[in-house]
PDB file of C-alpha atoms in Angstrom:
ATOM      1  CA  UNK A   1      -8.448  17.894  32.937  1.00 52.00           C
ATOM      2  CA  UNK A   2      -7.039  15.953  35.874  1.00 48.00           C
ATOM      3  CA  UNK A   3      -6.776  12.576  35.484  1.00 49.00           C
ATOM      4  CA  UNK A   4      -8.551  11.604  39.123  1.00 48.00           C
ATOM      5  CA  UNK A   5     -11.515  12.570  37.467  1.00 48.00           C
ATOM      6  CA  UNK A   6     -11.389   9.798  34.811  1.00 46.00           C
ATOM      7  CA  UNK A   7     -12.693   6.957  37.092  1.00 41.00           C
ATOM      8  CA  UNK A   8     -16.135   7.520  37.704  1.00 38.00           C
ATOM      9  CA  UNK A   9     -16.889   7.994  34.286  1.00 37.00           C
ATOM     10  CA  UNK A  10     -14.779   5.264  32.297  1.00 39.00           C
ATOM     11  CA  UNK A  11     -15.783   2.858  35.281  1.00 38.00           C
ATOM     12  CA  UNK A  12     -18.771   2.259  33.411  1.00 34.00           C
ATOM     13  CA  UNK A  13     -16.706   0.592  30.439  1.00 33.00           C
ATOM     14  CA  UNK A  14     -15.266  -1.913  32.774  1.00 32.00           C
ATOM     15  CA  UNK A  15     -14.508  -5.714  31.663  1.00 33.00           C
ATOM     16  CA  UNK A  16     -16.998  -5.762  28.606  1.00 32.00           C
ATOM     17  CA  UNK A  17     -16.485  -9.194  26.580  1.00 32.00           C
ATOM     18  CA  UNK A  18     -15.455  -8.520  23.706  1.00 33.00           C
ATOM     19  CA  UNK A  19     -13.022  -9.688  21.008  1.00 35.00           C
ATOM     20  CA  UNK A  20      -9.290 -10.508  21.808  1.00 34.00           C
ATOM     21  CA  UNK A  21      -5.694 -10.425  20.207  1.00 35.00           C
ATOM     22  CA  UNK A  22      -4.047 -14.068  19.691  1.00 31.00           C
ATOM     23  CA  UNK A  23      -0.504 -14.806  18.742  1.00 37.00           C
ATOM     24  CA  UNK A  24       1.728 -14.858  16.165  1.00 37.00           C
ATOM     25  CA  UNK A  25       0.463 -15.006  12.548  1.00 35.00           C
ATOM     26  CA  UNK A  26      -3.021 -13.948  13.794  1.00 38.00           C
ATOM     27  CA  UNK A  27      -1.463 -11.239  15.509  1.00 39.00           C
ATOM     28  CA  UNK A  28      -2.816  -8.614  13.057  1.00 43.00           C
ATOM     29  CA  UNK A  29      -6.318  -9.591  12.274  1.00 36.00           C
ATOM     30  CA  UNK A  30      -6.531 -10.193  16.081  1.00 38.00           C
ATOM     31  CA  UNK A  31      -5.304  -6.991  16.794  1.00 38.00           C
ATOM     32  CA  UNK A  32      -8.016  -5.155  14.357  1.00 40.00           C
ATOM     33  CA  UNK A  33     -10.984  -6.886  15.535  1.00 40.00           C
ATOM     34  CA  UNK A  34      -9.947  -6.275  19.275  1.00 41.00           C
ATOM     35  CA  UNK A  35      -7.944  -3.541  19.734  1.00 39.00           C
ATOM     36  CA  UNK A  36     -10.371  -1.398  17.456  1.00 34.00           C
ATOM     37  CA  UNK A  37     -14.353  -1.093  16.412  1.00 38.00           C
ATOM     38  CA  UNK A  38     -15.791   1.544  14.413  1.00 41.00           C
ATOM     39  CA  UNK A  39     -17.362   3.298  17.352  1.00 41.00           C
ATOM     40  CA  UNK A  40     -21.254   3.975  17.553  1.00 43.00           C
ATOM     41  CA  UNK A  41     -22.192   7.953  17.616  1.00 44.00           C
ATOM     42  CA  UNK A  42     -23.058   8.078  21.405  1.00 38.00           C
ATOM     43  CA  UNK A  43     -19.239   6.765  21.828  1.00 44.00           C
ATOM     44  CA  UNK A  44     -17.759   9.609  19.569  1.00 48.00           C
ATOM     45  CA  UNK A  45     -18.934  12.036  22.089  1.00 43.00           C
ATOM     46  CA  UNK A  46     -19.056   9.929  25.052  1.00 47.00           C
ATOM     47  CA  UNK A  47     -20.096  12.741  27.724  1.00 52.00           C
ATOM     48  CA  UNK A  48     -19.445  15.092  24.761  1.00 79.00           C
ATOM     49  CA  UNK A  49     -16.174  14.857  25.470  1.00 89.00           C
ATOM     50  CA  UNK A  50     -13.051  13.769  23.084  1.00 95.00           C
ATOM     51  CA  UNK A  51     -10.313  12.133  25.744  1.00 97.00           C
ATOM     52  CA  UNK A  52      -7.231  12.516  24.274  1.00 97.00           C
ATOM     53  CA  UNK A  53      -3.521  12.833  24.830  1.00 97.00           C
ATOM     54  CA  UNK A  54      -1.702  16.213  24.126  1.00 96.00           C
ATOM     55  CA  UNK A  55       0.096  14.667  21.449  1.00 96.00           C
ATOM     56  CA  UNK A  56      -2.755  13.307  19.551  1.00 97.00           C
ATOM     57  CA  UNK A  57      -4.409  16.664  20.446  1.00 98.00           C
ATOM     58  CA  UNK A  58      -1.676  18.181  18.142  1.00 97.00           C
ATOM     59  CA  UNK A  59      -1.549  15.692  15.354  1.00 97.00           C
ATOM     60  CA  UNK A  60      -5.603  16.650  14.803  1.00 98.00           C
ATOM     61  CA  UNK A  61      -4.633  20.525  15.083  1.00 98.00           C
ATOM     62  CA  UNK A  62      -1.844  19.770  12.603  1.00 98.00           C
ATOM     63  CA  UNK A  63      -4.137  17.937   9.847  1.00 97.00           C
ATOM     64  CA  UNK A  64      -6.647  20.625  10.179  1.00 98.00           C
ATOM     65  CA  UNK A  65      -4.276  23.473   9.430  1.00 97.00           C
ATOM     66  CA  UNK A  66      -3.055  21.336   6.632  1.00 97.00           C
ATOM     67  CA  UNK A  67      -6.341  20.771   5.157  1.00 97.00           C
ATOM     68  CA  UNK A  68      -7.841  24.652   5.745  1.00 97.00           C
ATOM     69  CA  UNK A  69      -4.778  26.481   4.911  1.00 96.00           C
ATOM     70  CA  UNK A  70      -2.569  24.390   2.026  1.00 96.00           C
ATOM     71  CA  UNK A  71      -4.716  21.832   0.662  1.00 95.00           C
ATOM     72  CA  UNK A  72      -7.933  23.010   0.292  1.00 96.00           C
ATOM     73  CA  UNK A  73      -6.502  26.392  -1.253  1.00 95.00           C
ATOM     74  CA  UNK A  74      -4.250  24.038  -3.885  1.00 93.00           C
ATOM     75  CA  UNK A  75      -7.688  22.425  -4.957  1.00 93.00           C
ATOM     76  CA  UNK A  76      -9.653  25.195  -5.496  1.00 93.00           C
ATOM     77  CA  UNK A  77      -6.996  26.775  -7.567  1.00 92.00           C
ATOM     78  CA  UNK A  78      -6.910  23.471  -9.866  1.00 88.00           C
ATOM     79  CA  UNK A  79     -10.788  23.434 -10.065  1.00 89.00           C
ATOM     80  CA  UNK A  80     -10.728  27.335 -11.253  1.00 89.00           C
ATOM     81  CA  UNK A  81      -7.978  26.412 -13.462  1.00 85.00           C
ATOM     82  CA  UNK A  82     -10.033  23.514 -14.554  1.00 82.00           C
ATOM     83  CA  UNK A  83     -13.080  25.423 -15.018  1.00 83.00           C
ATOM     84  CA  UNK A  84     -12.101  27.772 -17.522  1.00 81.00           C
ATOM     85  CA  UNK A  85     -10.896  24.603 -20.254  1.00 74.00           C
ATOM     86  CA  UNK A  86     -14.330  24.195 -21.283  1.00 68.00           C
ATOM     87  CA  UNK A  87     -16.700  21.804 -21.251  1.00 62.00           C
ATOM     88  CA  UNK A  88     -16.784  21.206 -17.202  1.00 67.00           C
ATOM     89  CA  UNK A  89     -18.931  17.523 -17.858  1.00 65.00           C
ATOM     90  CA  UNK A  90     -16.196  15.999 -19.656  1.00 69.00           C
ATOM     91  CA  UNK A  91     -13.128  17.900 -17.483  1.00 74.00           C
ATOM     92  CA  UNK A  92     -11.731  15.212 -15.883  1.00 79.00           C
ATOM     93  CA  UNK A  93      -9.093  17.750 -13.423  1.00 80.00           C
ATOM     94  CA  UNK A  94     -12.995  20.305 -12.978  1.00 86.00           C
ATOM     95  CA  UNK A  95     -14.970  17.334 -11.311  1.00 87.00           C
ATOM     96  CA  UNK A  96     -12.470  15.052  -9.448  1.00 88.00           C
ATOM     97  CA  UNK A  97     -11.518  18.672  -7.810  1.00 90.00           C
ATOM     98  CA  UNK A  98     -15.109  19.266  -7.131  1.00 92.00           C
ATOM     99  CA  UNK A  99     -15.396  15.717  -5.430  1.00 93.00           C
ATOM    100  CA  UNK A 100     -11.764  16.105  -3.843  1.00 94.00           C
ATOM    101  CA  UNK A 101     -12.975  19.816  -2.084  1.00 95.00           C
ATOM    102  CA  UNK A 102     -16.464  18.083  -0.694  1.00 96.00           C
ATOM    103  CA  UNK A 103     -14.057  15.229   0.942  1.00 96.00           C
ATOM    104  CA  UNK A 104     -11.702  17.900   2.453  1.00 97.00           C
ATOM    105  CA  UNK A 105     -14.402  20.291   3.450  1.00 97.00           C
ATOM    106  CA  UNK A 106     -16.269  16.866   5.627  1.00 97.00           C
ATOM    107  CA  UNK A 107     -12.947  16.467   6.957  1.00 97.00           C
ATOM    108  CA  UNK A 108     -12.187  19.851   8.263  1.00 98.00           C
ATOM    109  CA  UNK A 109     -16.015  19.881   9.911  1.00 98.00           C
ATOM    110  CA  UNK A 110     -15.173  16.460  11.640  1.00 97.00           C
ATOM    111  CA  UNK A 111     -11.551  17.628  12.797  1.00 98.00           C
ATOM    112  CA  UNK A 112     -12.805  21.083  14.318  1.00 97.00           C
ATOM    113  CA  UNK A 113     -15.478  19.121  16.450  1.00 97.00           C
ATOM    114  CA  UNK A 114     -12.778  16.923  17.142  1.00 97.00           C
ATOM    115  CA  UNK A 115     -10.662  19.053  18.247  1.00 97.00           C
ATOM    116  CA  UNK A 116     -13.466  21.564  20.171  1.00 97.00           C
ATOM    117  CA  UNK A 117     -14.978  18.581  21.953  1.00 97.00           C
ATOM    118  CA  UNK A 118     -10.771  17.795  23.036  1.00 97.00           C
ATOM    119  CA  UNK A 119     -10.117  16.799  26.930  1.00 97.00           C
ATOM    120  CA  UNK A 120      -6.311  16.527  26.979  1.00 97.00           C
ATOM    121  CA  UNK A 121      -5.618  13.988  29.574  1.00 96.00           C
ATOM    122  CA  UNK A 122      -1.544  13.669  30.534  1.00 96.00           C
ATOM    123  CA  UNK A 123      -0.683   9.774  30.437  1.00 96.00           C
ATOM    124  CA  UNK A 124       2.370  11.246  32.960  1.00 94.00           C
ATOM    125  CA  UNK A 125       0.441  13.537  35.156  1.00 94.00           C
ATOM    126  CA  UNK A 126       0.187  12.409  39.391  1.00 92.00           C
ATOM    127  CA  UNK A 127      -1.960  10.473  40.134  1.00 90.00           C
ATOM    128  CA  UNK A 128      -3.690   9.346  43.394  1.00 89.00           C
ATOM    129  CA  UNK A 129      -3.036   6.293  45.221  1.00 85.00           C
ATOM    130  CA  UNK A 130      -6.135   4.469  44.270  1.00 81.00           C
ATOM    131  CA  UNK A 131      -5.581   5.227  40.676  1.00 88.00           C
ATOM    132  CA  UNK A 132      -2.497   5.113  40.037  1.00 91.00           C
ATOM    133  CA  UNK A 133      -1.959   1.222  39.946  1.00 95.00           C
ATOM    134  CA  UNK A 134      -4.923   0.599  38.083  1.00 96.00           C
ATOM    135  CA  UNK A 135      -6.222   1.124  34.244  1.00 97.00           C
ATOM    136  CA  UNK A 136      -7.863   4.042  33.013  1.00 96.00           C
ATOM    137  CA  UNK A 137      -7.210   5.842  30.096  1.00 97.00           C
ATOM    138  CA  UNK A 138      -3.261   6.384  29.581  1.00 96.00           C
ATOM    139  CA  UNK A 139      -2.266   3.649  31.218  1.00 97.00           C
ATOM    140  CA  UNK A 140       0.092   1.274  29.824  1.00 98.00           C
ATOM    141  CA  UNK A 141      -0.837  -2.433  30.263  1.00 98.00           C
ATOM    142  CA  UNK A 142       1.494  -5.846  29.974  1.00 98.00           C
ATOM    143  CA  UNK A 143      -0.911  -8.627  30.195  1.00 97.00           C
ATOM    144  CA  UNK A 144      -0.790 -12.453  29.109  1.00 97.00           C
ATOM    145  CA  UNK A 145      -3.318 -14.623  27.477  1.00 94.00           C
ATOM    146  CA  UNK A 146      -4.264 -18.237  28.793  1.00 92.00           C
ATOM    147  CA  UNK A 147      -0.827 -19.676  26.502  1.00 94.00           C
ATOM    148  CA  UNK A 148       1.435 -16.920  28.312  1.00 96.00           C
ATOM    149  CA  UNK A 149       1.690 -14.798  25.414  1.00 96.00           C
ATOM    150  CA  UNK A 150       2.370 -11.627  26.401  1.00 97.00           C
ATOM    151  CA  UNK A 151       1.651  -8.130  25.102  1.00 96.00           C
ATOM    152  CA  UNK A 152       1.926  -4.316  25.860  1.00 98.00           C
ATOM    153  CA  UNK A 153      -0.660  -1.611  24.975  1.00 97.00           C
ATOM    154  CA  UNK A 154      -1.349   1.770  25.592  1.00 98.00           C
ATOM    155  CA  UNK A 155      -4.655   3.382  25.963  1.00 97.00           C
ATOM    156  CA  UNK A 156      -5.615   5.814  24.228  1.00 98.00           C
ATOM    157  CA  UNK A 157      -7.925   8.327  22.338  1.00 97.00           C
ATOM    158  CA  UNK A 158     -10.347   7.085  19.490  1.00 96.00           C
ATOM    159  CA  UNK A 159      -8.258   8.979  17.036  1.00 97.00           C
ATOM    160  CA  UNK A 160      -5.142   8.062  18.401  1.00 97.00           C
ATOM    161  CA  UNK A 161      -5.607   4.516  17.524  1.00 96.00           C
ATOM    162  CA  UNK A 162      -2.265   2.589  15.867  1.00 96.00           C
ATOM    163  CA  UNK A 163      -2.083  -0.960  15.529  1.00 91.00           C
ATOM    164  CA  UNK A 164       1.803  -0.474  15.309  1.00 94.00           C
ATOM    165  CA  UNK A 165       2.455   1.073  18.471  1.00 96.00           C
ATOM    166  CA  UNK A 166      -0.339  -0.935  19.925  1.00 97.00           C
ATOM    167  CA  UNK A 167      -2.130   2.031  20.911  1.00 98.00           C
ATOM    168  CA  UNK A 168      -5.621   0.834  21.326  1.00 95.00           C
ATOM    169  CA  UNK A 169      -8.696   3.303  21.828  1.00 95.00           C
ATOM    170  CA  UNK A 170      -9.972   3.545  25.143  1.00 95.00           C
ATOM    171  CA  UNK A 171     -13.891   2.106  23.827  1.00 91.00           C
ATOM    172  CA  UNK A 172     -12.563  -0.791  21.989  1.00 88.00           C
ATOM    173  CA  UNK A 173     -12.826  -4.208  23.269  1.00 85.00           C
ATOM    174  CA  UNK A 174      -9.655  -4.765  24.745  1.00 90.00           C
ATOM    175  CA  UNK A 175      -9.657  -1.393  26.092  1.00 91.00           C
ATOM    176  CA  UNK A 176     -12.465  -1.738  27.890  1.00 91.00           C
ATOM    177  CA  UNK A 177     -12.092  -4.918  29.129  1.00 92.00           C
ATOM    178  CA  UNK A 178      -8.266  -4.228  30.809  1.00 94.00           C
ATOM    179  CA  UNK A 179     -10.554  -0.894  31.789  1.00 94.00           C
ATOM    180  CA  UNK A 180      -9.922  -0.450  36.111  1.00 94.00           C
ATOM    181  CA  UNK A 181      -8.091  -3.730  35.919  1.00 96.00           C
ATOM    182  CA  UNK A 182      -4.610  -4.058  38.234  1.00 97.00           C
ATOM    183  CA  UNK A 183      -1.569  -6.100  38.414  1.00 97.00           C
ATOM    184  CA  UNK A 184      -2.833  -9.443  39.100  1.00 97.00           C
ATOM    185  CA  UNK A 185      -6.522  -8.931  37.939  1.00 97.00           C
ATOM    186  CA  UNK A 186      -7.907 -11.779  35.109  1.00 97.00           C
ATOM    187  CA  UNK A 187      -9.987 -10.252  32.356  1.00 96.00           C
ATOM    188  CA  UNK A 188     -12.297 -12.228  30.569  1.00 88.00           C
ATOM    189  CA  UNK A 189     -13.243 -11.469  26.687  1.00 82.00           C
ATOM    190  CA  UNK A 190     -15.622 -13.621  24.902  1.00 70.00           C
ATOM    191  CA  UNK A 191     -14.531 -13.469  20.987  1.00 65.00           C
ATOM    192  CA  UNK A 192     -16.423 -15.652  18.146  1.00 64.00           C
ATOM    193  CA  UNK A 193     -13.799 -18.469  18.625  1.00 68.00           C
ATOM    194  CA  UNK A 194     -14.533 -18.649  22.244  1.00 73.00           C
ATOM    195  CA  UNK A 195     -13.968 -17.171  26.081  1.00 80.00           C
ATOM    196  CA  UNK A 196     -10.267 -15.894  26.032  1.00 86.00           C
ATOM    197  CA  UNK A 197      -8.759 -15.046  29.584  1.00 92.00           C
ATOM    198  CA  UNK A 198      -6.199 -12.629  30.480  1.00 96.00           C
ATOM    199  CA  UNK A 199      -3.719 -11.400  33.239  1.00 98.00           C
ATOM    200  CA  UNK A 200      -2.755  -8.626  33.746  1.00 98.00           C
ATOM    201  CA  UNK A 201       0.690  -8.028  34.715  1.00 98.00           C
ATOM    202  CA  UNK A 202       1.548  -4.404  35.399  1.00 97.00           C
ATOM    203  CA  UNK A 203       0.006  -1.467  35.089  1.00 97.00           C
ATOM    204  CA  UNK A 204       2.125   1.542  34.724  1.00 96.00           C
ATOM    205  CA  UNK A 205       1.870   5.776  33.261  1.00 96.00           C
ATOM    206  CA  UNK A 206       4.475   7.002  31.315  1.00 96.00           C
ATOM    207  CA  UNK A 207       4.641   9.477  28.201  1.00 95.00           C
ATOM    208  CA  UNK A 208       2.642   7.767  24.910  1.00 96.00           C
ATOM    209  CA  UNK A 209       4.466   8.510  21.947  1.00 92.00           C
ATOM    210  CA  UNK A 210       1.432   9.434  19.149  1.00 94.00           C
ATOM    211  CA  UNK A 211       3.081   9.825  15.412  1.00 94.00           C
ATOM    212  CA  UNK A 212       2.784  13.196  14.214  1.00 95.00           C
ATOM    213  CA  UNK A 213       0.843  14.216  11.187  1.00 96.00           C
ATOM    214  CA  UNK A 214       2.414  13.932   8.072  1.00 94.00           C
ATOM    215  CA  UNK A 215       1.631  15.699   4.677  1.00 92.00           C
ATOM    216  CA  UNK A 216      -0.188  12.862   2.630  1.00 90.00           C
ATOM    217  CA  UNK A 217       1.861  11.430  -0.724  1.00 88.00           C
ATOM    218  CA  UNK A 218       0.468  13.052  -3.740  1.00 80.00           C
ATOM    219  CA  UNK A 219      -2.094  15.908  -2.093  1.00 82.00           C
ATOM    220  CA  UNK A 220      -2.662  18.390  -4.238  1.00 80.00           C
ATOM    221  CA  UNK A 221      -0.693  20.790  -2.101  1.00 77.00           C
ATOM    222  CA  UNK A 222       2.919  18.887  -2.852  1.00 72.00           C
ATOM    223  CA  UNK A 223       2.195  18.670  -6.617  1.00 70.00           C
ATOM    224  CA  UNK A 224       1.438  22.276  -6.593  1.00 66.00           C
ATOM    225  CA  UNK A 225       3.187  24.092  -9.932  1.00 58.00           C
ATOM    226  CA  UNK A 226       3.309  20.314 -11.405  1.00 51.00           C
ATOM    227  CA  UNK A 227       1.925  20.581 -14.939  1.00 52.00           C
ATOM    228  CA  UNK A 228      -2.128  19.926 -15.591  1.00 53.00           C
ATOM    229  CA  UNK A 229      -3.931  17.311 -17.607  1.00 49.00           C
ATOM    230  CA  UNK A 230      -5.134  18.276 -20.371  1.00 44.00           C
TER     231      UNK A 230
END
């Protein structure tokens, strides 16, 4: 997808009030009530549509063939394992295996409709004139609240979102309220506390690193040949 064709759609999600990141020992909580909100169903397929960055394309791809081809097969071979100890109502290994597969196989379903629904959109890919100074999704944004705290985020996917790279999703508050902003533009986000304004101080697109998938800490896959319970 080219990224010109971005602004017509997102330019709906421009400026909404919303929550807003503070300073200093606020900084987190800030950061998870306005970087980030559980989005609402018509925002998971916005357009039917899943706006994401290559890299975040590949961490999903990565999980999934994680989950389909090493996890899921470790737990079904400790649930038939488990099955044949007896009694499966008081086999402990026979029904947290039966609960662990129903929680892999909802996760697989959501990551291949993740994944088919995918728009890769390059953060570093030209851009025209118009664009190209203002905020759309990939952009990276340095903006300052009313103290002159500044901060730097990147816009991104919904599930590309990381509070410690300040990657915010492209539907969350902040997001869209820095959403078609420029250099120079004031935002204005209306949070419980009160009406928070920001500037925004430079609006640039450059490559977004997204942190690859990792295999989880005790999945069933890296304890594989481990001895059972019994």
């Amino acid at each position: 997808m080219n990224a010109d064709d971005l602004p017509c759609f997102l330019s709906a999600f421009i400026r909404v009030p919303w929550g807003h990141p503070l300073d200093s020992r606020e900084k987190d909580y800030e950061m998870r009530k306005g970087f980030t909100r559980k989005p609402q169903r018509d925002e998971r397929s916005a357009g039917g549509k899943n706006y994401i960055t290559r890299s975040g394309l590949q961490r999903l791809k990565d999980e999934h063939r994680f989950l389909l081809t090493r996890e899921r097969p470790a737990v079904v071979e400790v649930v038939a394992w488990a099955a044949g100890n007896g009694d499966r109502s008081e086999n402990a290994d026979y029904k947290y295996g039966k609960r662990r597969l129903r929680q892999i196989d909802g996760r697989i379903r959501f990551l291949t409709k993740r994944i088919e629904a995918a728009e890769v959109v390059d953060p570093e890919a030209p851009r025209a004139a118009q664009t190209k100074t203002r905020a759309f999704f990939g952009a990276t944004v340095r903006y300052a609240n009313a103290a002159g705290a500044e901060r730097v985020v990147s816009i991104v996917g919904i599930d590309e979102v990381d509070l410690n790279r300040n990657h915010i999703s492209w539907v969350s508050p902040l997001g869209r309220a820095l959403m078609k902003s420029a250099a120079g533009d004031s935002v204005v986000l209306q949070a419980p506390g009160g009406t928070e304004y920001l500037t925004v101080l430079e609006v640039c697109y450059e490559r977004i690193s997204v942190e690859p998938f990792r295999e989880p800490p005790g999945s069933e896959a890296s304890t594989k040949g481990l001895p059972r319970r019994r």
